[in-house]
């Protein structure tokens, strides 16, 4: 992100960087998970922002958004980009970078090879809802937050 902003000539960011985790409202860790697994990298939960498999070495990270924010701030500083840190009004916000993930089949293949259950759980929960009409794409559903009362999930998280 810092490199992309530097390439675009960004030298400062008026306001603060907001890590939006609103896409995930479920508990990070379901109550059915074994408590002995939780401290380990394979026992990490699902969050609104998942970063580096929500792990640090062999240990799980309980707040991956904070880890991401800390690393991003450091990378921006190394690239000479100043973040002024003050809140900005809603109308003054601007999307400066949009990241598109690798295809879902690649994510699932990797998860199966590593016995990772947190990412499939998250992907399943964010799938479009089944309806008689054409289901919206996951991104469109996330942007509009159109969940509807009469829709049923394809799978349960």
Short mmCIF file of N, CA and C in Angstrom, two decimals:
data_model
loop_
_atom_site.label_atom_id
_atom_site.label_comp_id
_atom_site.label_asym_id
_atom_site.label_seq_id
_atom_site.Cartn_x
_atom_site.Cartn_y
_atom_site.Cartn_z
N UNK A 1 0.84 -1.19 0.00
CA UNK A 1 0.00 0.00 0.00
C UNK A 1 0.88 1.25 0.00
N UNK A 2 1.89 1.24 0.88
CA UNK A 2 2.78 2.40 0.95
C UNK A 2 3.51 2.61 -0.37
N UNK A 3 3.96 1.53 -0.98
CA UNK A 3 4.66 1.65 -2.27
C UNK A 3 3.73 2.18 -3.36
N UNK A 4 2.47 1.70 -3.37
CA UNK A 4 1.51 2.17 -4.36
C UNK A 4 1.21 3.65 -4.19
N UNK A 5 1.10 4.09 -2.94
CA UNK A 5 0.86 5.51 -2.69
C UNK A 5 2.06 6.36 -3.08
N UNK A 6 3.26 5.85 -2.79
CA UNK A 6 4.48 6.57 -3.17
C UNK A 6 4.56 6.71 -4.69
N UNK A 7 4.25 5.63 -5.41
CA UNK A 7 4.26 5.67 -6.89
C UNK A 7 3.27 6.70 -7.43
N UNK A 8 2.17 6.92 -6.72
CA UNK A 8 1.17 7.90 -7.15
C UNK A 8 1.52 9.31 -6.72
N UNK A 9 2.64 9.46 -6.04
CA UNK A 9 3.08 10.79 -5.64
C UNK A 9 2.46 11.30 -4.36
N UNK A 10 1.84 10.43 -3.59
CA UNK A 10 1.24 10.86 -2.33
C UNK A 10 2.36 11.10 -1.31
N UNK A 11 2.37 12.28 -0.71
CA UNK A 11 3.38 12.64 0.29
C UNK A 11 2.76 12.81 1.67
N UNK A 12 1.45 13.04 1.71
CA UNK A 12 0.78 13.18 3.00
C UNK A 12 -0.67 12.74 2.88
N UNK A 13 -1.24 12.35 4.00
CA UNK A 13 -2.65 11.95 4.08
C UNK A 13 -3.29 12.86 5.11
N UNK A 14 -4.23 13.69 4.64
CA UNK A 14 -4.95 14.60 5.54
C UNK A 14 -6.05 13.80 6.23
N UNK A 15 -5.90 13.58 7.50
CA UNK A 15 -6.86 12.77 8.23
C UNK A 15 -6.17 11.53 8.78
N UNK A 16 -6.95 10.55 9.09
CA UNK A 16 -6.38 9.33 9.63
C UNK A 16 -6.78 8.15 8.75
N UNK A 17 -6.07 7.08 8.87
CA UNK A 17 -6.40 5.86 8.14
C UNK A 17 -7.40 5.07 8.97
N UNK A 18 -8.48 4.67 8.34
CA UNK A 18 -9.53 3.93 9.03
C UNK A 18 -9.50 2.49 8.54
N UNK A 19 -9.33 1.56 9.46
CA UNK A 19 -9.42 0.14 9.14
C UNK A 19 -10.85 -0.28 9.45
N UNK A 20 -11.62 -0.51 8.39
CA UNK A 20 -13.05 -0.80 8.54
C UNK A 20 -13.25 -2.31 8.67
N UNK A 21 -13.71 -2.74 9.83
CA UNK A 21 -13.95 -4.16 10.08
C UNK A 21 -15.43 -4.50 10.12
N UNK A 22 -16.27 -3.59 9.65
CA UNK A 22 -17.72 -3.78 9.75
C UNK A 22 -18.26 -4.95 8.93
N UNK A 23 -17.49 -5.47 7.99
CA UNK A 23 -17.97 -6.54 7.14
C UNK A 23 -18.24 -7.83 7.93
N UNK A 24 -17.61 -8.00 9.07
CA UNK A 24 -17.76 -9.22 9.87
C UNK A 24 -18.37 -8.87 11.22
N UNK A 25 -19.56 -9.40 11.47
CA UNK A 25 -20.22 -9.10 12.73
C UNK A 25 -20.25 -10.29 13.69
N UNK A 26 -19.82 -11.44 13.21
CA UNK A 26 -19.85 -12.63 14.06
C UNK A 26 -18.74 -12.61 15.09
N UNK A 27 -18.83 -13.52 16.06
CA UNK A 27 -17.72 -13.60 17.03
C UNK A 27 -16.45 -14.07 16.31
N UNK A 28 -15.32 -13.58 16.74
CA UNK A 28 -14.05 -13.99 16.11
C UNK A 28 -13.84 -15.48 16.25
N UNK A 29 -14.21 -16.01 17.40
CA UNK A 29 -14.03 -17.44 17.67
C UNK A 29 -15.36 -18.02 18.13
N UNK A 30 -15.86 -19.02 17.43
CA UNK A 30 -17.12 -19.64 17.87
C UNK A 30 -16.94 -20.33 19.23
N UNK A 31 -17.97 -20.36 20.04
CA UNK A 31 -17.85 -20.99 21.36
C UNK A 31 -17.57 -22.49 21.29
N UNK A 32 -17.81 -23.10 20.14
CA UNK A 32 -17.58 -24.54 20.01
C UNK A 32 -16.11 -24.91 19.81
N UNK A 33 -15.25 -23.93 19.56
CA UNK A 33 -13.84 -24.24 19.33
C UNK A 33 -13.16 -24.62 20.65
N UNK A 34 -12.18 -25.49 20.56
CA UNK A 34 -11.42 -25.93 21.74
C UNK A 34 -10.56 -24.77 22.25
N UNK A 35 -10.69 -24.42 23.51
CA UNK A 35 -9.94 -23.29 24.07
C UNK A 35 -8.43 -23.53 24.02
N UNK A 36 -8.00 -24.77 24.05
CA UNK A 36 -6.57 -25.08 23.97
C UNK A 36 -5.96 -24.76 22.62
N UNK A 37 -6.81 -24.66 21.57
CA UNK A 37 -6.32 -24.34 20.22
C UNK A 37 -6.15 -22.85 20.00
N UNK A 38 -6.83 -22.03 20.78
CA UNK A 38 -6.91 -20.59 20.52
C UNK A 38 -5.58 -19.85 20.54
N UNK A 39 -4.63 -20.18 21.40
CA UNK A 39 -3.37 -19.43 21.39
C UNK A 39 -2.48 -19.74 20.18
N UNK A 40 -2.77 -20.85 19.49
CA UNK A 40 -1.91 -21.29 18.39
C UNK A 40 -2.37 -20.70 17.05
N UNK A 41 -1.45 -20.62 16.10
CA UNK A 41 -1.75 -20.03 14.80
C UNK A 41 -2.91 -20.74 14.11
N UNK A 42 -3.06 -22.04 14.31
CA UNK A 42 -4.16 -22.76 13.67
C UNK A 42 -5.50 -22.53 14.38
N UNK A 43 -5.49 -21.85 15.51
CA UNK A 43 -6.72 -21.59 16.25
C UNK A 43 -7.16 -20.15 16.21
N UNK A 44 -6.66 -19.39 15.25
CA UNK A 44 -7.01 -17.97 15.17
C UNK A 44 -8.44 -17.79 14.68
N UNK A 45 -9.04 -16.69 15.04
CA UNK A 45 -10.43 -16.44 14.68
C UNK A 45 -10.58 -15.72 13.35
N UNK A 46 -11.82 -15.39 13.02
CA UNK A 46 -12.16 -14.66 11.80
C UNK A 46 -12.54 -13.24 12.20
N UNK A 47 -12.02 -12.28 11.46
CA UNK A 47 -12.22 -10.86 11.78
C UNK A 47 -12.64 -10.10 10.53
N UNK A 48 -13.02 -8.85 10.71
CA UNK A 48 -13.38 -8.00 9.58
C UNK A 48 -12.19 -7.71 8.68
N UNK A 49 -11.00 -7.69 9.24
CA UNK A 49 -9.77 -7.58 8.48
C UNK A 49 -8.86 -8.71 8.96
N UNK A 50 -8.52 -9.59 8.03
CA UNK A 50 -7.65 -10.71 8.35
C UNK A 50 -6.32 -10.45 7.69
N UNK A 51 -5.25 -10.49 8.47
CA UNK A 51 -3.93 -10.08 8.00
C UNK A 51 -2.90 -11.13 8.38
N UNK A 52 -2.13 -11.58 7.40
CA UNK A 52 -1.08 -12.57 7.61
C UNK A 52 -1.58 -13.78 8.40
N UNK A 53 -2.71 -14.29 7.96
CA UNK A 53 -3.35 -15.46 8.59
C UNK A 53 -3.67 -15.25 10.06
N UNK A 54 -3.75 -14.00 10.49
CA UNK A 54 -4.06 -13.66 11.88
C UNK A 54 -3.12 -14.36 12.86
N UNK A 55 -1.87 -14.48 12.44
CA UNK A 55 -0.89 -15.18 13.28
C UNK A 55 0.44 -14.46 13.24
N UNK A 56 1.21 -14.68 14.28
CA UNK A 56 2.58 -14.20 14.36
C UNK A 56 3.43 -15.40 14.75
N UNK A 57 4.13 -15.93 13.78
CA UNK A 57 4.87 -17.16 14.03
C UNK A 57 3.89 -18.29 14.29
N UNK A 58 4.02 -18.96 15.42
CA UNK A 58 3.13 -20.07 15.75
C UNK A 58 1.98 -19.65 16.66
N UNK A 59 1.87 -18.35 16.95
CA UNK A 59 0.85 -17.84 17.87
C UNK A 59 -0.25 -17.10 17.12
N UNK A 60 -1.48 -17.22 17.61
CA UNK A 60 -2.59 -16.48 16.99
C UNK A 60 -2.54 -15.01 17.44
N UNK A 61 -3.13 -14.15 16.62
CA UNK A 61 -3.21 -12.72 16.92
C UNK A 61 -4.67 -12.39 17.15
N UNK A 62 -4.99 -11.80 18.27
CA UNK A 62 -6.39 -11.53 18.59
C UNK A 62 -6.93 -10.27 17.91
N UNK A 63 -6.06 -9.37 17.47
CA UNK A 63 -6.50 -8.15 16.81
C UNK A 63 -5.64 -7.89 15.57
N UNK A 64 -5.91 -8.64 14.47
CA UNK A 64 -5.09 -8.47 13.27
C UNK A 64 -5.19 -7.07 12.66
N UNK A 65 -6.30 -6.37 12.86
CA UNK A 65 -6.43 -5.01 12.33
C UNK A 65 -5.42 -4.07 12.98
N UNK A 66 -5.17 -4.25 14.26
CA UNK A 66 -4.18 -3.42 14.96
C UNK A 66 -2.78 -3.72 14.44
N UNK A 67 -2.49 -5.00 14.19
CA UNK A 67 -1.18 -5.38 13.63
C UNK A 67 -1.01 -4.76 12.25
N UNK A 68 -2.06 -4.87 11.41
CA UNK A 68 -2.03 -4.27 10.08
C UNK A 68 -1.80 -2.77 10.16
N UNK A 69 -2.55 -2.09 11.02
CA UNK A 69 -2.45 -0.64 11.15
C UNK A 69 -1.04 -0.23 11.58
N UNK A 70 -0.47 -0.93 12.55
CA UNK A 70 0.88 -0.62 13.02
C UNK A 70 1.90 -0.78 11.90
N UNK A 71 1.79 -1.88 11.17
CA UNK A 71 2.75 -2.13 10.08
C UNK A 71 2.55 -1.15 8.93
N UNK A 72 1.31 -0.80 8.64
CA UNK A 72 1.05 0.18 7.58
C UNK A 72 1.61 1.54 7.95
N UNK A 73 1.38 1.98 9.19
CA UNK A 73 1.91 3.27 9.64
C UNK A 73 3.43 3.30 9.51
N UNK A 74 4.08 2.21 9.89
CA UNK A 74 5.55 2.14 9.80
C UNK A 74 6.00 2.18 8.35
N UNK A 75 5.30 1.47 7.47
CA UNK A 75 5.66 1.46 6.04
C UNK A 75 5.45 2.84 5.42
N UNK A 76 4.39 3.52 5.80
CA UNK A 76 4.15 4.87 5.29
C UNK A 76 5.27 5.80 5.74
N UNK A 77 5.65 5.69 7.00
CA UNK A 77 6.73 6.52 7.53
C UNK A 77 8.04 6.25 6.79
N UNK A 78 8.35 4.99 6.55
CA UNK A 78 9.58 4.64 5.80
C UNK A 78 9.57 5.21 4.39
N UNK A 79 8.37 5.34 3.81
CA UNK A 79 8.24 5.89 2.47
C UNK A 79 8.06 7.40 2.45
N UNK A 80 8.19 8.03 3.62
CA UNK A 80 8.11 9.48 3.69
C UNK A 80 6.70 10.03 3.57
N UNK A 81 5.69 9.22 3.83
CA UNK A 81 4.30 9.67 3.76
C UNK A 81 3.83 10.03 5.17
N UNK A 82 3.39 11.27 5.33
CA UNK A 82 2.96 11.77 6.62
C UNK A 82 1.45 11.60 6.75
N UNK A 83 1.00 11.02 7.87
CA UNK A 83 -0.43 10.90 8.17
C UNK A 83 -0.71 11.92 9.27
N UNK A 84 -1.57 12.89 8.95
CA UNK A 84 -1.82 14.00 9.87
C UNK A 84 -2.61 13.57 11.10
N UNK A 85 -3.36 12.50 11.01
CA UNK A 85 -3.99 11.92 12.18
C UNK A 85 -5.27 12.50 12.68
N UNK A 86 -5.80 13.52 12.09
CA UNK A 86 -7.06 14.09 12.54
C UNK A 86 -8.21 13.44 11.78
N UNK A 87 -9.34 13.31 12.45
CA UNK A 87 -10.52 12.76 11.79
C UNK A 87 -10.99 13.70 10.69
N UNK A 88 -11.55 13.11 9.65
CA UNK A 88 -12.11 13.92 8.56
C UNK A 88 -13.62 13.69 8.53
N UNK A 89 -14.33 14.67 7.99
CA UNK A 89 -15.79 14.54 7.88
C UNK A 89 -16.12 13.52 6.80
N UNK A 90 -17.32 12.94 6.91
CA UNK A 90 -17.76 11.88 6.00
C UNK A 90 -17.58 12.26 4.53
N UNK A 91 -17.98 13.45 4.14
CA UNK A 91 -17.91 13.86 2.74
C UNK A 91 -16.50 14.04 2.22
N UNK A 92 -15.51 14.12 3.11
CA UNK A 92 -14.14 14.37 2.71
C UNK A 92 -13.32 13.09 2.54
N UNK A 93 -13.92 11.95 2.79
CA UNK A 93 -13.20 10.69 2.65
C UNK A 93 -13.04 10.35 1.18
N UNK A 94 -11.93 9.70 0.87
CA UNK A 94 -11.64 9.33 -0.50
C UNK A 94 -10.97 7.96 -0.52
N UNK A 95 -11.47 7.09 -1.38
CA UNK A 95 -10.85 5.79 -1.55
C UNK A 95 -9.56 5.99 -2.32
N UNK A 96 -8.43 5.59 -1.73
CA UNK A 96 -7.15 5.80 -2.40
C UNK A 96 -6.54 4.51 -2.94
N UNK A 97 -7.08 3.38 -2.51
CA UNK A 97 -6.55 2.11 -2.99
C UNK A 97 -7.61 1.04 -2.83
N UNK A 98 -7.80 0.23 -3.86
CA UNK A 98 -8.76 -0.87 -3.82
C UNK A 98 -7.98 -2.15 -4.11
N UNK A 99 -8.06 -3.11 -3.21
CA UNK A 99 -7.31 -4.35 -3.36
C UNK A 99 -8.27 -5.47 -3.73
N UNK A 100 -7.93 -6.24 -4.74
CA UNK A 100 -8.74 -7.39 -5.12
C UNK A 100 -7.99 -8.66 -4.75
N UNK A 101 -8.68 -9.53 -4.07
CA UNK A 101 -8.10 -10.78 -3.58
C UNK A 101 -7.84 -11.75 -4.73
N UNK A 102 -7.03 -12.76 -4.44
CA UNK A 102 -6.85 -13.86 -5.40
C UNK A 102 -8.18 -14.59 -5.50
N UNK A 103 -8.39 -15.39 -6.56
CA UNK A 103 -9.67 -16.10 -6.71
C UNK A 103 -9.95 -17.04 -5.53
N UNK A 104 -11.22 -17.23 -5.26
CA UNK A 104 -11.67 -18.03 -4.13
C UNK A 104 -11.12 -19.45 -4.17
N UNK A 105 -11.02 -20.05 -5.36
CA UNK A 105 -10.51 -21.43 -5.42
C UNK A 105 -9.06 -21.52 -4.95
N UNK A 106 -8.27 -20.49 -5.20
CA UNK A 106 -6.89 -20.48 -4.71
C UNK A 106 -6.85 -20.34 -3.19
N UNK A 107 -7.72 -19.52 -2.65
CA UNK A 107 -7.79 -19.36 -1.20
C UNK A 107 -8.18 -20.68 -0.55
N UNK A 108 -9.20 -21.33 -1.09
CA UNK A 108 -9.68 -22.58 -0.50
C UNK A 108 -8.64 -23.69 -0.63
N UNK A 109 -7.93 -23.75 -1.75
CA UNK A 109 -6.88 -24.76 -1.93
C UNK A 109 -5.81 -24.58 -0.85
N UNK A 110 -5.39 -23.36 -0.64
CA UNK A 110 -4.39 -23.07 0.38
C UNK A 110 -4.91 -23.44 1.77
N UNK A 111 -6.16 -23.10 2.04
CA UNK A 111 -6.75 -23.42 3.36
C UNK A 111 -6.80 -24.92 3.59
N UNK A 112 -7.16 -25.68 2.57
CA UNK A 112 -7.24 -27.13 2.74
C UNK A 112 -5.86 -27.74 2.97
N UNK A 113 -4.85 -27.21 2.30
CA UNK A 113 -3.50 -27.73 2.48
C UNK A 113 -2.98 -27.46 3.89
N UNK A 114 -3.41 -26.35 4.49
CA UNK A 114 -2.94 -25.96 5.83
C UNK A 114 -3.93 -26.30 6.93
N UNK A 115 -5.04 -26.94 6.60
CA UNK A 115 -6.11 -27.23 7.56
C UNK A 115 -6.57 -25.96 8.27
N UNK A 116 -6.68 -24.88 7.52
CA UNK A 116 -7.10 -23.58 8.04
C UNK A 116 -8.63 -23.52 8.03
N UNK A 117 -9.25 -23.34 9.18
CA UNK A 117 -10.71 -23.26 9.23
C UNK A 117 -11.24 -21.84 9.34
N UNK A 118 -10.40 -20.87 9.70
CA UNK A 118 -10.91 -19.52 9.90
C UNK A 118 -11.28 -18.84 8.58
N UNK A 119 -10.46 -18.97 7.55
CA UNK A 119 -10.78 -18.32 6.28
C UNK A 119 -11.98 -18.97 5.58
N UNK A 120 -12.08 -20.30 5.53
CA UNK A 120 -13.30 -20.88 4.93
C UNK A 120 -14.56 -20.46 5.69
N UNK A 121 -14.46 -20.36 7.01
CA UNK A 121 -15.60 -19.92 7.82
C UNK A 121 -16.01 -18.51 7.41
N UNK A 122 -15.05 -17.64 7.24
CA UNK A 122 -15.31 -16.26 6.84
C UNK A 122 -15.88 -16.20 5.42
N UNK A 123 -15.26 -16.94 4.49
CA UNK A 123 -15.74 -16.95 3.10
C UNK A 123 -17.17 -17.45 3.02
N UNK A 124 -17.46 -18.49 3.76
CA UNK A 124 -18.81 -19.06 3.77
C UNK A 124 -19.82 -18.05 4.30
N UNK A 125 -19.48 -17.36 5.34
CA UNK A 125 -20.40 -16.39 5.94
C UNK A 125 -20.64 -15.19 5.03
N UNK A 126 -19.68 -14.88 4.18
CA UNK A 126 -19.81 -13.71 3.32
C UNK A 126 -20.33 -14.03 1.92
N UNK A 127 -20.65 -15.29 1.66
CA UNK A 127 -21.20 -15.67 0.35
C UNK A 127 -22.53 -14.96 0.15
N UNK A 128 -22.91 -14.76 -1.11
CA UNK A 128 -24.22 -14.13 -1.35
C UNK A 128 -25.35 -15.01 -0.82
N UNK A 129 -26.42 -14.39 -0.46
CA UNK A 129 -27.57 -15.11 0.08
C UNK A 129 -28.37 -15.73 -1.05
N UNK A 130 -28.93 -16.90 -0.81
CA UNK A 130 -29.71 -17.62 -1.80
C UNK A 130 -31.08 -16.96 -1.94
N UNK A 131 -31.48 -16.64 -3.17
CA UNK A 131 -32.82 -16.08 -3.41
C UNK A 131 -33.35 -16.64 -4.71
N UNK A 132 -34.63 -16.45 -4.95
CA UNK A 132 -35.21 -16.89 -6.21
C UNK A 132 -34.70 -16.01 -7.35
N UNK A 133 -34.48 -14.73 -7.05
CA UNK A 133 -33.92 -13.81 -8.04
C UNK A 133 -32.40 -13.99 -8.07
N UNK A 134 -31.77 -13.32 -9.00
CA UNK A 134 -30.31 -13.39 -9.10
C UNK A 134 -29.66 -12.85 -7.83
N UNK A 135 -28.79 -13.64 -7.25
CA UNK A 135 -28.10 -13.23 -6.02
C UNK A 135 -27.05 -12.18 -6.36
N UNK A 136 -26.89 -11.17 -5.51
CA UNK A 136 -25.85 -10.16 -5.77
C UNK A 136 -24.47 -10.76 -5.53
N UNK A 137 -23.47 -10.13 -6.11
CA UNK A 137 -22.11 -10.58 -5.86
C UNK A 137 -21.76 -10.32 -4.40
N UNK A 138 -20.78 -11.05 -3.83
CA UNK A 138 -20.43 -10.77 -2.43
C UNK A 138 -20.03 -9.33 -2.21
N UNK A 139 -19.28 -8.73 -3.14
CA UNK A 139 -18.85 -7.35 -2.94
C UNK A 139 -20.04 -6.39 -2.99
N UNK A 140 -20.96 -6.62 -3.91
CA UNK A 140 -22.12 -5.73 -3.98
C UNK A 140 -22.94 -5.87 -2.70
N UNK A 141 -23.09 -7.10 -2.18
CA UNK A 141 -23.83 -7.31 -0.95
C UNK A 141 -23.14 -6.60 0.21
N UNK A 142 -21.81 -6.67 0.23
CA UNK A 142 -21.08 -6.03 1.32
C UNK A 142 -21.19 -4.52 1.25
N UNK A 143 -21.13 -3.98 0.03
CA UNK A 143 -21.20 -2.53 -0.10
C UNK A 143 -22.58 -2.00 0.25
N UNK A 144 -23.62 -2.72 -0.17
CA UNK A 144 -24.96 -2.22 0.08
C UNK A 144 -25.51 -2.66 1.42
N UNK A 145 -24.87 -3.68 2.02
CA UNK A 145 -25.33 -4.26 3.28
C UNK A 145 -26.78 -4.72 3.15
N UNK A 146 -27.13 -5.20 1.96
CA UNK A 146 -28.49 -5.65 1.67
C UNK A 146 -28.60 -7.13 2.03
N UNK A 147 -28.99 -7.42 3.26
CA UNK A 147 -29.10 -8.82 3.68
C UNK A 147 -30.53 -9.33 3.56
N UNK A 148 -31.50 -8.49 3.71
CA UNK A 148 -32.90 -8.90 3.56
C UNK A 148 -33.34 -9.92 4.58
N UNK A 149 -34.58 -9.81 5.05
CA UNK A 149 -35.07 -10.74 6.06
C UNK A 149 -35.47 -12.09 5.48
N UNK A 150 -35.86 -12.14 4.20
CA UNK A 150 -36.36 -13.38 3.64
C UNK A 150 -35.26 -14.21 2.96
N UNK A 151 -34.04 -13.80 3.07
CA UNK A 151 -32.94 -14.53 2.44
C UNK A 151 -32.35 -15.53 3.42
N UNK A 152 -31.87 -16.63 2.88
CA UNK A 152 -31.27 -17.66 3.72
C UNK A 152 -29.81 -17.84 3.32
N UNK A 153 -28.91 -18.02 4.28
CA UNK A 153 -27.50 -18.20 3.93
C UNK A 153 -27.27 -19.52 3.23
N UNK A 154 -26.26 -19.55 2.36
CA UNK A 154 -25.88 -20.79 1.69
C UNK A 154 -25.27 -21.77 2.69
N UNK A 155 -24.64 -21.25 3.71
CA UNK A 155 -24.03 -22.09 4.73
C UNK A 155 -24.01 -21.33 6.04
N UNK A 156 -23.82 -22.03 7.11
CA UNK A 156 -23.81 -21.39 8.42
C UNK A 156 -22.39 -21.23 8.90
N UNK A 157 -22.10 -20.07 9.51
CA UNK A 157 -20.75 -19.81 10.04
C UNK A 157 -20.62 -20.41 11.42
#
